[in-house]
XYZ file of C-alpha atoms in Angstrom:
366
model
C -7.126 36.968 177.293
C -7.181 38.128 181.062
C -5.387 35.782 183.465
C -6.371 34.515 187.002
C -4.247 35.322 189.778
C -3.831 35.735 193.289
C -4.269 38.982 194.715
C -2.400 40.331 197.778
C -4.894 39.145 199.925
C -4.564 35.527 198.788
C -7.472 35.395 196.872
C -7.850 34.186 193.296
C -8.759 37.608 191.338
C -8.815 38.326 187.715
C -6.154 40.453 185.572
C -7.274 42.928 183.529
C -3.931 43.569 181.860
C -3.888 42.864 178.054
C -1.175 40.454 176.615
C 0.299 40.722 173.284
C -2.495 39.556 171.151
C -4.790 42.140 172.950
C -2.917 44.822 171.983
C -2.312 43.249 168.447
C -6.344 43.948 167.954
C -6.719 47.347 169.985
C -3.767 48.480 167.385
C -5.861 47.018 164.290
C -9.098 48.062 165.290
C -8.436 51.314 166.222
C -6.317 52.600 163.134
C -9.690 51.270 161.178
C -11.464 53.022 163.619
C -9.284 56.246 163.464
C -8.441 55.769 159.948
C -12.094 55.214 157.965
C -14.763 56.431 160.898
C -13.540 59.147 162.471
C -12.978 61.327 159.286
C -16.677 60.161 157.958
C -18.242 61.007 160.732
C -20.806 63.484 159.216
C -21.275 61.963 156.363
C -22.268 58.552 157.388
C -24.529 60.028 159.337
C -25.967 62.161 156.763
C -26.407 59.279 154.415
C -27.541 56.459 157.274
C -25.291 53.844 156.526
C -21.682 53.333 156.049
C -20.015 52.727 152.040
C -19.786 49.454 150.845
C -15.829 49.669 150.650
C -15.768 50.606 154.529
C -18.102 47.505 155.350
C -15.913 45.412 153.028
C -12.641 46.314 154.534
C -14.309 45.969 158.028
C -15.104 41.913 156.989
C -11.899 41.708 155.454
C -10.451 41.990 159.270
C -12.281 39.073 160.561
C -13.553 41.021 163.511
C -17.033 40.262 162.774
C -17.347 36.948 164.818
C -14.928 38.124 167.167
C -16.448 36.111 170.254
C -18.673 33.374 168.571
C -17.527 29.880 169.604
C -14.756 28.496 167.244
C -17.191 25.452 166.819
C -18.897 27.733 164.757
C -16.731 29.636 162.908
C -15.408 32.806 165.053
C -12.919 33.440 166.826
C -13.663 32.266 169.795
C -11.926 35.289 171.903
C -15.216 36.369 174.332
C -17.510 39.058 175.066
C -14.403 40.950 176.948
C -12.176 41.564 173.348
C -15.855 42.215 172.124
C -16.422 45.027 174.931
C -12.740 46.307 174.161
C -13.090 46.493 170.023
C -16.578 48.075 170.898
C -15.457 50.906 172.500
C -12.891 52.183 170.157
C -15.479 51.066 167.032
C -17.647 53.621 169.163
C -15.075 56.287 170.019
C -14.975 57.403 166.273
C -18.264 56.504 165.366
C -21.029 54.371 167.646
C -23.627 54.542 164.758
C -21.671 53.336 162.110
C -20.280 50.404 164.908
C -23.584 49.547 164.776
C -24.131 49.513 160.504
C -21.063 47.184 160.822
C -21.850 44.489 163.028
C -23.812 42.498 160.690
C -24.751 39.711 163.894
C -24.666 41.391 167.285
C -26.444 41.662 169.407
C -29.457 39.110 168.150
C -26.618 36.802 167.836
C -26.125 36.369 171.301
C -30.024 35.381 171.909
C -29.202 32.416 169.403
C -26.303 31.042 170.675
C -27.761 31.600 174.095
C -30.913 28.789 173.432
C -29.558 27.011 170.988
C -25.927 26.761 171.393
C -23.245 26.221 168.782
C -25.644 23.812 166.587
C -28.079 26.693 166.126
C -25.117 29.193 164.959
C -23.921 26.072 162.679
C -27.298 25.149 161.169
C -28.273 25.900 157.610
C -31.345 27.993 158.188
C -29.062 30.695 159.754
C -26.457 30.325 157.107
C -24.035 32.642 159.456
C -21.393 32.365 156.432
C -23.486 34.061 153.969
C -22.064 37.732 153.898
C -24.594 39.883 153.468
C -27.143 38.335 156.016
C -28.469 40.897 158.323
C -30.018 40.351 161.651
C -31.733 42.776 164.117
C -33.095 41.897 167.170
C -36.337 43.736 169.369
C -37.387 43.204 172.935
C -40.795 41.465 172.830
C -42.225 40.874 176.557
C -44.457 38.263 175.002
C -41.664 36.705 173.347
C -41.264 32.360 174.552
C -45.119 32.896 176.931
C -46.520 30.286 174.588
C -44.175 27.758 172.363
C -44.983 26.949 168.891
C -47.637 30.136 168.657
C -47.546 32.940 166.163
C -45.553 36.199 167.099
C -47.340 39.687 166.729
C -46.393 43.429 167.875
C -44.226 46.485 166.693
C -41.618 48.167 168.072
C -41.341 52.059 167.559
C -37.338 52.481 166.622
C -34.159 50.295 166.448
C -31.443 51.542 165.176
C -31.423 49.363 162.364
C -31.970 49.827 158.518
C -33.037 46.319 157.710
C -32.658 42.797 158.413
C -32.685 39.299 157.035
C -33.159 37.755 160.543
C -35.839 39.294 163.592
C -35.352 37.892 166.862
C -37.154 38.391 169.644
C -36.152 38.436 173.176
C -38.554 38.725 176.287
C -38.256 37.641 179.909
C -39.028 34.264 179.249
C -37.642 32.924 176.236
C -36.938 34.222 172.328
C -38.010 33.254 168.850
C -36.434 34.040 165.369
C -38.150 34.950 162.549
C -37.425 34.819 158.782
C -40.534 36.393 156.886
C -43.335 38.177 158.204
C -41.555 41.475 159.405
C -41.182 45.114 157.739
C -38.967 47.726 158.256
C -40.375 51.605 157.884
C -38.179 53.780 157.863
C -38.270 56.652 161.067
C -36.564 59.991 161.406
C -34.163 59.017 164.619
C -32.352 61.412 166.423
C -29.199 59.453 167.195
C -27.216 56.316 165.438
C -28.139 57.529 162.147
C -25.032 55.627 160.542
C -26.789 52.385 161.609
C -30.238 53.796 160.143
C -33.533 53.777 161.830
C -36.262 51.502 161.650
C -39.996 50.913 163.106
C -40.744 47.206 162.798
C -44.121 45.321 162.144
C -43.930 41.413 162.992
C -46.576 38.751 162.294
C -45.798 35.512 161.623
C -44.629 32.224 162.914
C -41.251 31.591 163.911
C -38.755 29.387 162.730
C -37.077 28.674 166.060
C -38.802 29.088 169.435
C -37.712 29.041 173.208
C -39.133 29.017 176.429
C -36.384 29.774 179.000
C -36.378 32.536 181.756
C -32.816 31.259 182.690
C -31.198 31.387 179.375
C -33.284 34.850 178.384
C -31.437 36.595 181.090
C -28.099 35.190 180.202
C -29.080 36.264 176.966
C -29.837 40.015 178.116
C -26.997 39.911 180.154
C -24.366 39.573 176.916
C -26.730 42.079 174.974
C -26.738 44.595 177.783
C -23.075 44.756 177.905
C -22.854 44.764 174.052
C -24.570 48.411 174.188
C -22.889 50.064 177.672
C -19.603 49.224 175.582
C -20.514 51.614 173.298
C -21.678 53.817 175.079
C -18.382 53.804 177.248
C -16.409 54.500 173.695
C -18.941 57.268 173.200
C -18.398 59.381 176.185
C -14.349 57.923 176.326
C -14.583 60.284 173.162
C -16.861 63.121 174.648
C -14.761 63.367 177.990
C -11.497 63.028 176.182
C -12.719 65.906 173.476
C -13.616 68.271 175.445
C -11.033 68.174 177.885
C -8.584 68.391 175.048
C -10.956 71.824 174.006
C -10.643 73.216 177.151
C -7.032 72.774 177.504
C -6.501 74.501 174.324
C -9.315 77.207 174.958
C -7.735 80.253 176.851
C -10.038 82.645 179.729
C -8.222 84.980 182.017
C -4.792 84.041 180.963
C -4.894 80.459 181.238
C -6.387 77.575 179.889
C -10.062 76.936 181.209
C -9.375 73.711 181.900
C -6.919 75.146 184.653
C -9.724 77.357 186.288
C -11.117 75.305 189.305
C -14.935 74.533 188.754
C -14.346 73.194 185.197
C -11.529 71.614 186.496
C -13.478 69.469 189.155
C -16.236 68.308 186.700
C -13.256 67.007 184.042
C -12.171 65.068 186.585
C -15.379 63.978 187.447
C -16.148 63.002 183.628
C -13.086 60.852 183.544
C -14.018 59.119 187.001
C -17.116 58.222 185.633
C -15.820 56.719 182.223
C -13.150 54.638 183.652
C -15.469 53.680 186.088
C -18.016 52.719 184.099
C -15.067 50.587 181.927
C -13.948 48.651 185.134
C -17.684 47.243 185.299
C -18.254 46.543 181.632
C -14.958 44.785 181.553
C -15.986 42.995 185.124
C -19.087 42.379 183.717
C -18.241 40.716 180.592
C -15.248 38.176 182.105
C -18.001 36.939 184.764
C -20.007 36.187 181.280
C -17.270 34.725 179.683
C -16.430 32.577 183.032
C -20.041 31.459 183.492
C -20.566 32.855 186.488
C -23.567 32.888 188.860
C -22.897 36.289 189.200
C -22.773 37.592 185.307
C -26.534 38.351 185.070
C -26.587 40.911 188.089
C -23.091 41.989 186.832
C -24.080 42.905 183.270
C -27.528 44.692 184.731
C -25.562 47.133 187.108
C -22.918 48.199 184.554
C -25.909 48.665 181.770
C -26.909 51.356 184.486
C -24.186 52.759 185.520
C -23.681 53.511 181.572
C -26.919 54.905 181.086
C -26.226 56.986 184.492
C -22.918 58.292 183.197
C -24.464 59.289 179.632
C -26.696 61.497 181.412
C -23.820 62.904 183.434
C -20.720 63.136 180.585
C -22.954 63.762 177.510
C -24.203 66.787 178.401
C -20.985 67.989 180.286
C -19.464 67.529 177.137
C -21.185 70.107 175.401
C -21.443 72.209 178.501
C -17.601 72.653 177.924
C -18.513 73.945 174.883
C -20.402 76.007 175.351
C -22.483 76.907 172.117
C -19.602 75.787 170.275
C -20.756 72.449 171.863
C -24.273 72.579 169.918
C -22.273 72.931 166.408
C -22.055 70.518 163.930
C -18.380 71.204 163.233
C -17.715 69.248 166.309
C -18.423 66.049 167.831
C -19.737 66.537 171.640
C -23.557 67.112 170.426
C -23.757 64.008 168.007
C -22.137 61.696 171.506
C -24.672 63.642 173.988
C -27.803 61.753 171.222
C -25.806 58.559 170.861
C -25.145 58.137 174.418
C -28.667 58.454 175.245
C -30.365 56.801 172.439
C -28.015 53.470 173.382
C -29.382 53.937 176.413
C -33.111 53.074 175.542
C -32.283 49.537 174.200
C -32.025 46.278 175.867
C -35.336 47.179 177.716
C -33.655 50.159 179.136
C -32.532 51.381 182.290
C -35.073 50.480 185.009
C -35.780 46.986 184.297
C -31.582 46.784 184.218
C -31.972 48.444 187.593
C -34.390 46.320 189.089
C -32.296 43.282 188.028
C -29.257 44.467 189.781
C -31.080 45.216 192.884
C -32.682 41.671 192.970
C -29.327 40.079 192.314
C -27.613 42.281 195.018
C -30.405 41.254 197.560
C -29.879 37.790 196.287
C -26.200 37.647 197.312
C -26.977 39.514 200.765
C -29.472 36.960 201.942
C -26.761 34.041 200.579
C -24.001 35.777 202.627
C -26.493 36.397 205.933
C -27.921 32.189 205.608
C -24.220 31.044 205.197
């Protein structure tokens, strides 16, 4: 999908540009996307879940194991045309994005310990198409092999599963009975519902791993800051389309100078924030050392521009921005409530500072 090259400087670099089968899936994805999420909006969230028809003609497009290993039966294409078909899933509609991705992110804790025969075996049964799976951050989670698994976790944005898994800093386990789902209130991501979840029981796979848990994290942290980069792609692009059309003074307020500044500011900050997702997710891809340090600073810089564009967004607004009848105030709660998963923000940050300090030291020894 992206090609290496050599950059002007003579140094092998990567390009970002898409070829024709990238824009082959931005085209189908995003007429889906525009065509049966965006005019739903409301009412998936109203009803927590997306229709049966919608999730039908969503598996009908075969995006579903978009970047599982062709060994076992996707598509092989990577977490980068995963990152790219995330954020225009999440540009109409990051909640029901959610409802519809039947695998991610637990998936990627599976195939990260067990590799392609763990995705293949029969107690998964990845083929069967209406297995769920849902996956919570357990710090406990691979401290002692073999050993029951116990805890609850308050929310995920999740209605129900077939599958739990578990990740913590030093390995993962998967479970098949012994968890409940009770339903909570939520205030974001209400197309994907939301969920409390009791676990007690003894898992059916178990790892111990601290090197394979962070690759793990890594994949699942860029899973989420991709849709929160469609979400606030949508709330920059919004309102700077409202305040273009909205008129103060005898001109647009877009033209007048200090709202002017912070639109530009928005739009830094989400194409910024895409340039490290996408950078982020071809070092995972590539295997490189640097993927889990890579993944843990553009998790934050996500989280750091939700807090920025989200409520910017509405600002524009004004107290139109607070209404219902448009879409700024449901990204400003999606934005943010993304940004509590994956073990949230500061134990991304302190990841990304120990893998900066990492490369410093490397670069000050050689």
């Amino acid at each position: 999908m992206q090609i290496a090259r050599h950059n002007r400087h003579g140094r092998l670099g990567v390009d970002f540009a898409r070829g024709e089968g990238d824009e082959i899936i931005a085209g189908t994805i995003g007429r889906f996307a525009a065509d049966e999420l965006r005019p739903r909006l409301r009412e998936f969230e109203s009803a927590r879940t997306v229709s049966e028809s919608v999730r039908e003609r969503f598996a009908a497009l075969g995006f579903e194991t978009l970047d599982l290993a062709e060994e076992a039966g996707g598509a092989g294409l990577g977490l980068l045309a995963r990152v790219r078909t995330n954020r225009l899933l999440a540009e109409a509609d990051a909640g029901a994005a959610l409802a519809l991705d039947r695998f991610a992110p637990a998936i990627y804790v599976i195939e990260a310990f067990g590799g392609v025969e763990a995705l293949k075996s029969r107690q998964l049964n990845l083929g069967q198409s209406d297995l769920r799976f849902a996956l919570v951050m357990d710090p406990g989670a691979g401290d002692v092999a073999g050993a029951r698994v116990a805890g609850q976790v308050a929310w995920i944005p999740a209605a129900g599963a077939d599958v739990l898994v578990g990740l913590g800093p030093q390995g993962a386990w998967l479970l098949k009975q012994g968890f409940a789902f009770e339903p909570v209130g939520g205030s974001a991501l209400h197309a994907a519902g939301a969920s409390s979840v009791k676990f007690d029981g003894t898992p059916i796979l178990a790892w111990h791993d601290p090197v394979r848990a962070a690759q793990a994290l890594a994949r699942i942290r860029v899973y989420y800051a991709s849709l929160i980069w469609g979400v606030l792609s949508d709330a920059a692009g919004f309102s700077r389309s409202y305040a273009l059309d909205r008129v103060a003074f005898g001109k647009p307020i877009a033209h007048h100078q200090a709202l002017a500044f912070l639109i530009v500011d928005m739009y830094v900050a989400v194409e910024r924030l895409g340039l490290l997702i996408e950078d982020a997710a071809v070092a995972i891809d590539a295997g490189e050392g640097r993927a889990v340090g890579a993944a843990a600073a553009a998790f934050v810089d996500a989280i750091e521009a939700s807090r920025f564009v989200g409520p910017n967004g509405v600002q524009i607004l004004g107290g139109h921005g607070f209404m219902r009848d448009f879409p700024v105030e449901k990204a400003m709660r999606d934005c943010r409530a993304l940004g509590l998963l994956a073990g949230g923000c500061d134990a991304a940050r302190e990841q990304a500072g120990a893998a900066l300090a990492a490369t410093i030291s490397e670069r000050i020894a050689a």
